[in-house]
mmCIF file of C-alpha atoms in Angstrom:
data_model
loop_
_atom_site.group_PDB
_atom_site.id
_atom_site.type_symbol
_atom_site.label_atom_id
_atom_site.label_comp_id
_atom_site.label_asym_id
_atom_site.label_seq_id
_atom_site.Cartn_x
_atom_site.Cartn_y
_atom_site.Cartn_z
ATOM 1 C CA UNK A 1385 72.200 81.202 82.807
ATOM 2 C CA UNK A 1386 74.035 78.207 81.338
ATOM 3 C CA UNK A 1387 77.568 77.182 82.249
ATOM 4 C CA UNK A 1388 78.600 77.711 78.624
ATOM 5 C CA UNK A 1389 77.440 81.342 78.679
ATOM 6 C CA UNK A 1390 79.176 81.917 82.016
ATOM 7 C CA UNK A 1391 82.393 80.515 80.553
ATOM 8 C CA UNK A 1392 82.128 82.714 77.446
ATOM 9 C CA UNK A 1393 81.620 85.838 79.560
ATOM 10 C CA UNK A 1394 84.553 84.888 81.782
ATOM 11 C CA UNK A 1395 86.810 84.896 78.706
ATOM 12 C CA UNK A 1396 86.412 88.688 78.565
ATOM 13 C CA UNK A 1397 89.642 88.768 80.580
ATOM 14 C CA UNK A 1398 91.356 87.759 77.327
ATOM 15 C CA UNK A 1399 91.077 91.365 76.087
ATOM 16 C CA UNK A 1400 93.250 92.642 78.940
ATOM 17 C CA UNK A 1401 95.587 89.657 78.525
ATOM 18 C CA UNK A 1402 96.130 90.349 74.810
ATOM 19 C CA UNK A 1403 96.747 94.058 75.402
ATOM 20 C CA UNK A 1404 99.203 93.051 78.120
ATOM 21 C CA UNK A 1405 101.128 90.869 75.663
ATOM 22 C CA UNK A 1406 101.309 93.696 73.129
ATOM 23 C CA UNK A 1407 102.435 96.329 75.633
ATOM 24 C CA UNK A 1408 104.526 94.145 77.962
ATOM 25 C CA UNK A 1409 107.999 95.269 76.816
ATOM 26 C CA UNK A 1410 107.025 98.942 77.025
ATOM 27 C CA UNK A 1411 105.328 99.212 80.416
ATOM 28 C CA UNK A 1412 106.677 100.077 83.852
ATOM 29 C CA UNK A 1413 107.974 96.928 85.558
ATOM 30 C CA UNK A 1414 106.190 97.797 88.800
ATOM 31 C CA UNK A 1415 102.950 96.767 87.040
ATOM 32 C CA UNK A 1416 104.242 93.341 86.003
ATOM 33 C CA UNK A 1417 102.427 91.525 88.863
ATOM 34 C CA UNK A 1418 99.129 92.893 87.558
ATOM 35 C CA UNK A 1419 99.886 91.726 84.014
ATOM 36 C CA UNK A 1420 100.894 88.290 85.324
ATOM 37 C CA UNK A 1421 97.652 88.104 87.314
ATOM 38 C CA UNK A 1422 95.612 88.871 84.195
ATOM 39 C CA UNK A 1423 97.396 86.142 82.225
ATOM 40 C CA UNK A 1424 96.959 83.631 85.038
ATOM 41 C CA UNK A 1425 93.260 84.525 85.330
ATOM 42 C CA UNK A 1426 92.764 83.625 81.675
ATOM 43 C CA UNK A 1427 94.673 80.382 82.167
ATOM 44 C CA UNK A 1428 92.559 79.594 85.235
ATOM 45 C CA UNK A 1429 89.304 80.107 83.323
ATOM 46 C CA UNK A 1430 90.420 77.698 80.590
ATOM 47 C CA UNK A 1431 91.831 75.111 82.997
ATOM 48 C CA UNK A 1432 88.771 75.255 85.260
ATOM 49 C CA UNK A 1433 86.522 74.639 82.268
ATOM 50 C CA UNK A 1434 88.536 71.563 81.273
ATOM 51 C CA UNK A 1435 88.547 70.162 84.814
ATOM 52 C CA UNK A 1436 84.790 70.715 85.163
ATOM 53 C CA UNK A 1437 84.156 68.919 81.877
ATOM 54 C CA UNK A 1438 86.329 66.053 83.108
ATOM 55 C CA UNK A 1439 84.376 65.853 86.355
ATOM 56 C CA UNK A 1440 87.518 65.738 88.498
ATOM 57 C CA UNK A 1441 86.352 67.639 91.583
ATOM 58 C CA UNK A 1442 89.448 66.879 93.673
ATOM 59 C CA UNK A 1443 91.829 68.214 91.013
ATOM 60 C CA UNK A 1444 89.619 71.274 90.571
ATOM 61 C CA UNK A 1445 89.652 71.993 94.312
ATOM 62 C CA UNK A 1446 93.445 71.593 94.543
ATOM 63 C CA UNK A 1447 93.915 73.835 91.511
ATOM 64 C CA UNK A 1448 91.606 76.463 93.034
ATOM 65 C CA UNK A 1449 93.403 76.388 96.398
ATOM 66 C CA UNK A 1450 96.790 76.935 94.750
ATOM 67 C CA UNK A 1451 95.409 79.698 92.544
ATOM 68 C CA UNK A 1452 93.993 81.808 95.377
ATOM 69 C CA UNK A 1453 97.429 81.894 97.045
ATOM 70 C CA UNK A 1454 99.124 82.865 93.778
ATOM 71 C CA UNK A 1455 96.446 85.472 93.116
ATOM 72 C CA UNK A 1456 96.973 87.136 96.480
ATOM 73 C CA UNK A 1457 100.765 86.972 96.151
ATOM 74 C CA UNK A 1458 100.762 88.802 92.809
ATOM 75 C CA UNK A 1459 98.497 91.609 94.013
ATOM 76 C CA UNK A 1460 100.464 91.845 97.249
ATOM 77 C CA UNK A 1461 103.610 92.367 95.141
ATOM 78 C CA UNK A 1462 101.769 95.007 93.111
ATOM 79 C CA UNK A 1463 100.818 96.990 96.223
ATOM 80 C CA UNK A 1464 104.348 96.558 97.536
ATOM 81 C CA UNK A 1465 105.680 98.042 94.295
ATOM 82 C CA UNK A 1466 103.295 100.954 94.760
ATOM 83 C CA UNK A 1467 104.804 101.450 98.236
ATOM 84 C CA UNK A 1468 101.438 101.049 99.937
ATOM 85 C CA UNK A 1469 103.264 99.769 103.024
ATOM 86 C CA UNK A 1470 105.834 102.548 102.892
ATOM 87 C CA UNK A 1471 109.479 101.584 102.852
ATOM 88 C CA UNK A 1472 109.114 99.239 105.828
ATOM 89 C CA UNK A 1473 109.994 95.764 104.561
ATOM 90 C CA UNK A 1474 109.316 94.283 107.996
ATOM 91 C CA UNK A 1475 105.630 95.207 107.836
ATOM 92 C CA UNK A 1476 105.355 93.745 104.337
ATOM 93 C CA UNK A 1477 107.052 90.544 105.500
ATOM 94 C CA UNK A 1478 104.733 90.231 108.501
ATOM 95 C CA UNK A 1479 101.613 90.707 106.374
ATOM 96 C CA UNK A 1480 102.817 88.239 103.750
ATOM 97 C CA UNK A 1481 103.785 85.669 106.388
ATOM 98 C CA UNK A 1482 100.436 86.016 108.177
ATOM 99 C CA UNK A 1483 98.492 85.421 104.963
ATOM 100 C CA UNK A 1484 100.670 82.424 104.079
ATOM 101 C CA UNK A 1485 100.105 80.894 107.528
ATOM 102 C CA UNK A 1486 96.346 81.462 107.116
ATOM 103 C CA UNK A 1487 96.450 79.637 103.782
ATOM 104 C CA UNK A 1488 98.413 76.679 105.190
ATOM 105 C CA UNK A 1489 96.230 76.303 108.300
ATOM 106 C CA UNK A 1490 92.895 76.630 106.499
ATOM 107 C CA UNK A 1491 93.909 74.493 103.512
ATOM 108 C CA UNK A 1492 95.554 71.563 105.269
ATOM 109 C CA UNK A 1493 94.079 71.584 108.782
ATOM 110 C CA UNK A 1494 90.535 72.973 108.481
ATOM 111 C CA UNK A 1495 88.948 72.349 105.071
ATOM 112 C CA UNK A 1496 91.417 69.932 103.476
ATOM 113 C CA UNK A 1497 93.461 70.282 100.285
ATOM 114 C CA UNK A 1498 90.799 68.578 98.137
ATOM 115 C CA UNK A 1499 88.024 70.959 99.246
ATOM 116 C CA UNK A 1500 87.662 74.537 97.943
ATOM 117 C CA UNK A 1501 89.073 76.831 100.621
ATOM 118 C CA UNK A 1502 86.329 79.438 100.928
ATOM 119 C CA UNK A 1503 87.606 80.512 104.349
ATOM 120 C CA UNK A 1504 90.945 81.695 102.982
ATOM 121 C CA UNK A 1505 89.211 83.182 99.948
ATOM 122 C CA UNK A 1506 87.189 85.433 102.261
ATOM 123 C CA UNK A 1507 90.290 86.369 104.281
ATOM 124 C CA UNK A 1508 92.428 87.349 101.315
ATOM 125 C CA UNK A 1509 89.515 89.084 99.596
ATOM 126 C CA UNK A 1510 89.058 91.304 102.653
ATOM 127 C CA UNK A 1511 92.800 92.031 102.581
ATOM 128 C CA UNK A 1512 92.778 93.000 98.885
ATOM 129 C CA UNK A 1513 89.725 95.241 99.314
ATOM 130 C CA UNK A 1514 91.444 96.927 102.262
ATOM 131 C CA UNK A 1515 94.662 97.397 100.273
ATOM 132 C CA UNK A 1516 92.744 98.704 97.251
ATOM 133 C CA UNK A 1517 90.781 101.275 99.234
ATOM 134 C CA UNK A 1518 93.925 102.534 100.960
ATOM 135 C CA UNK A 1519 95.872 102.674 97.696
ATOM 136 C CA UNK A 1520 92.957 104.539 96.099
ATOM 137 C CA UNK A 1521 92.900 107.099 98.922
ATOM 138 C CA UNK A 1522 96.653 107.659 98.589
ATOM 139 C CA UNK A 1523 96.274 107.986 94.853
ATOM 140 C CA UNK A 1524 93.526 110.618 95.160
ATOM 141 C CA UNK A 1525 95.578 112.686 97.624
ATOM 142 C CA UNK A 1526 98.987 112.494 95.930
ATOM 143 C CA UNK A 1527 98.284 112.217 92.198
ATOM 144 C CA UNK A 1528 97.310 115.067 89.911
ATOM 145 C CA UNK A 1529 95.713 114.990 86.504
ATOM 146 C CA UNK A 1530 92.872 112.999 84.983
ATOM 147 C CA UNK A 1531 92.167 109.950 87.148
ATOM 148 C CA UNK A 1532 90.452 108.195 84.234
ATOM 149 C CA UNK A 1533 93.772 107.942 82.392
ATOM 150 C CA UNK A 1534 95.545 106.435 85.391
ATOM 151 C CA UNK A 1535 95.926 102.656 85.571
ATOM 152 C CA UNK A 1536 95.935 102.632 89.380
ATOM 153 C CA UNK A 1537 92.439 104.107 89.458
ATOM 154 C CA UNK A 1538 90.990 101.340 87.255
ATOM 155 C CA UNK A 1539 92.909 98.557 89.019
ATOM 156 C CA UNK A 1540 91.873 99.660 92.526
ATOM 157 C CA UNK A 1541 88.263 100.186 91.449
ATOM 158 C CA UNK A 1542 88.155 96.803 89.733
ATOM 159 C CA UNK A 1543 89.695 94.993 92.700
ATOM 160 C CA UNK A 1544 87.289 96.629 95.135
ATOM 161 C CA UNK A 1545 84.215 95.683 93.090
ATOM 162 C CA UNK A 1546 85.319 92.143 92.256
ATOM 163 C CA UNK A 1547 86.519 91.082 95.688
ATOM 164 C CA UNK A 1548 83.578 92.667 97.497
ATOM 165 C CA UNK A 1549 81.239 90.460 95.457
ATOM 166 C CA UNK A 1550 83.720 87.605 95.906
ATOM 167 C CA UNK A 1551 83.377 87.905 99.686
ATOM 168 C CA UNK A 1552 79.578 87.733 99.512
ATOM 169 C CA UNK A 1553 79.415 84.782 97.095
ATOM 170 C CA UNK A 1554 82.033 82.774 98.970
ATOM 171 C CA UNK A 1555 80.398 83.485 102.322
ATOM 172 C CA UNK A 1556 77.151 81.949 101.069
ATOM 173 C CA UNK A 1557 79.166 78.935 99.882
ATOM 174 C CA UNK A 1558 80.278 78.087 103.425
ATOM 175 C CA UNK A 1559 78.364 75.160 104.861
ATOM 176 C CA UNK A 1560 77.394 77.138 107.962
ATOM 177 C CA UNK A 1561 75.441 79.613 105.786
ATOM 178 C CA UNK A 1562 74.103 77.309 103.064
ATOM 179 C CA UNK A 1563 71.144 76.193 105.156
ATOM 180 C CA UNK A 1564 70.173 79.832 105.841
ATOM 181 C CA UNK A 1565 70.325 80.964 102.211
ATOM 182 C CA UNK A 1566 67.988 79.620 99.548
ATOM 183 C CA UNK A 1567 69.285 77.960 96.396
ATOM 184 C CA UNK A 1568 67.522 80.589 94.273
ATOM 185 C CA UNK A 1569 69.237 83.412 96.142
ATOM 186 C CA UNK A 1570 72.668 81.817 95.691
ATOM 187 C CA UNK A 1571 71.935 81.302 91.982
ATOM 188 C CA UNK A 1572 70.914 84.941 91.512
ATOM 189 C CA UNK A 1573 73.939 86.102 93.477
ATOM 190 C CA UNK A 1574 76.192 84.008 91.272
ATOM 191 C CA UNK A 1575 74.675 85.542 88.135
ATOM 192 C CA UNK A 1576 75.269 89.047 89.498
ATOM 193 C CA UNK A 1577 78.844 88.045 90.196
ATOM 194 C CA UNK A 1578 79.236 86.897 86.581
ATOM 195 C CA UNK A 1579 78.218 90.326 85.257
ATOM 196 C CA UNK A 1580 80.342 92.143 87.841
ATOM 197 C CA UNK A 1581 83.246 90.009 86.646
ATOM 198 C CA UNK A 1582 82.542 91.151 83.084
ATOM 199 C CA UNK A 1583 82.553 94.787 84.235
ATOM 200 C CA UNK A 1584 85.804 94.341 86.143
ATOM 201 C CA UNK A 1585 87.487 92.599 83.201
ATOM 202 C CA UNK A 1586 86.598 95.645 81.109
ATOM 203 C CA UNK A 1587 88.180 97.883 83.741
ATOM 204 C CA UNK A 1588 91.321 95.738 83.691
ATOM 205 C CA UNK A 1589 91.551 96.112 79.913
ATOM 206 C CA UNK A 1590 91.340 99.899 80.302
ATOM 207 C CA UNK A 1591 93.952 99.734 83.066
ATOM 208 C CA UNK A 1592 96.416 97.835 80.864
ATOM 209 C CA UNK A 1593 95.981 100.490 78.167
ATOM 210 C CA UNK A 1594 96.920 103.229 80.658
ATOM 211 C CA UNK A 1595 99.805 101.463 82.414
ATOM 212 C CA UNK A 1596 102.694 103.967 82.209
ATOM 213 C CA UNK A 1597 105.712 103.289 80.057
ATOM 214 C CA UNK A 1598 109.079 102.258 81.438
ATOM 215 C CA UNK A 1599 111.074 105.000 83.057
ATOM 216 C CA UNK A 1600 114.370 105.567 81.272
ATOM 217 C CA UNK A 1601 117.225 106.975 83.282
ATOM 218 C CA UNK A 1602 120.153 108.686 81.576
ATOM 219 C CA UNK A 1603 123.488 109.371 83.179
ATOM 220 C CA UNK A 1604 124.656 112.944 83.729
ATOM 221 C CA UNK A 1605 128.051 111.870 82.429
#
């Protein structure tokens, strides 16, 4: 699979991004972090392509390391808006602080700012999969109606699929595992990840379509 084809398939996120632009002023604000994440993902795909064509590996690594922190932060805000952590702001603050410390330590003291931080990528991917599964379980128990017309269902399913594959592909990218995994296996795994990304982008587009409208409150007086 050529890099050009991989890039073209990655642009499938543009469908969700365009729908998000069209529906942005009408949707519930609690879903804004998800919409922002979709837009940033499209921007990342375009910027990454330009940096790869320019051959600037250091800039690409720095850009990637900043993106993974932003990516986690937006989804963390989304789960916070969904009250996954209850009404306890202290727990949310502790989780957010812990992840931030992990990013700082791994980026600046372990791998270096100009090297892709696969260690943190694995950590925050595990966290997002854990959050998604828990949010999905809460959703199944508390929500009624058709799950296929609920944005939370598609978002949680998409996050679980994408970041599970993300964990596997990034684990094989760590130097400690590269010698134990053949180049052919890593290539095949990467191609599977490309198609899983296409599937997840489709789920995100469906999710944006089903994001509920803003809630309007009227005064009794």
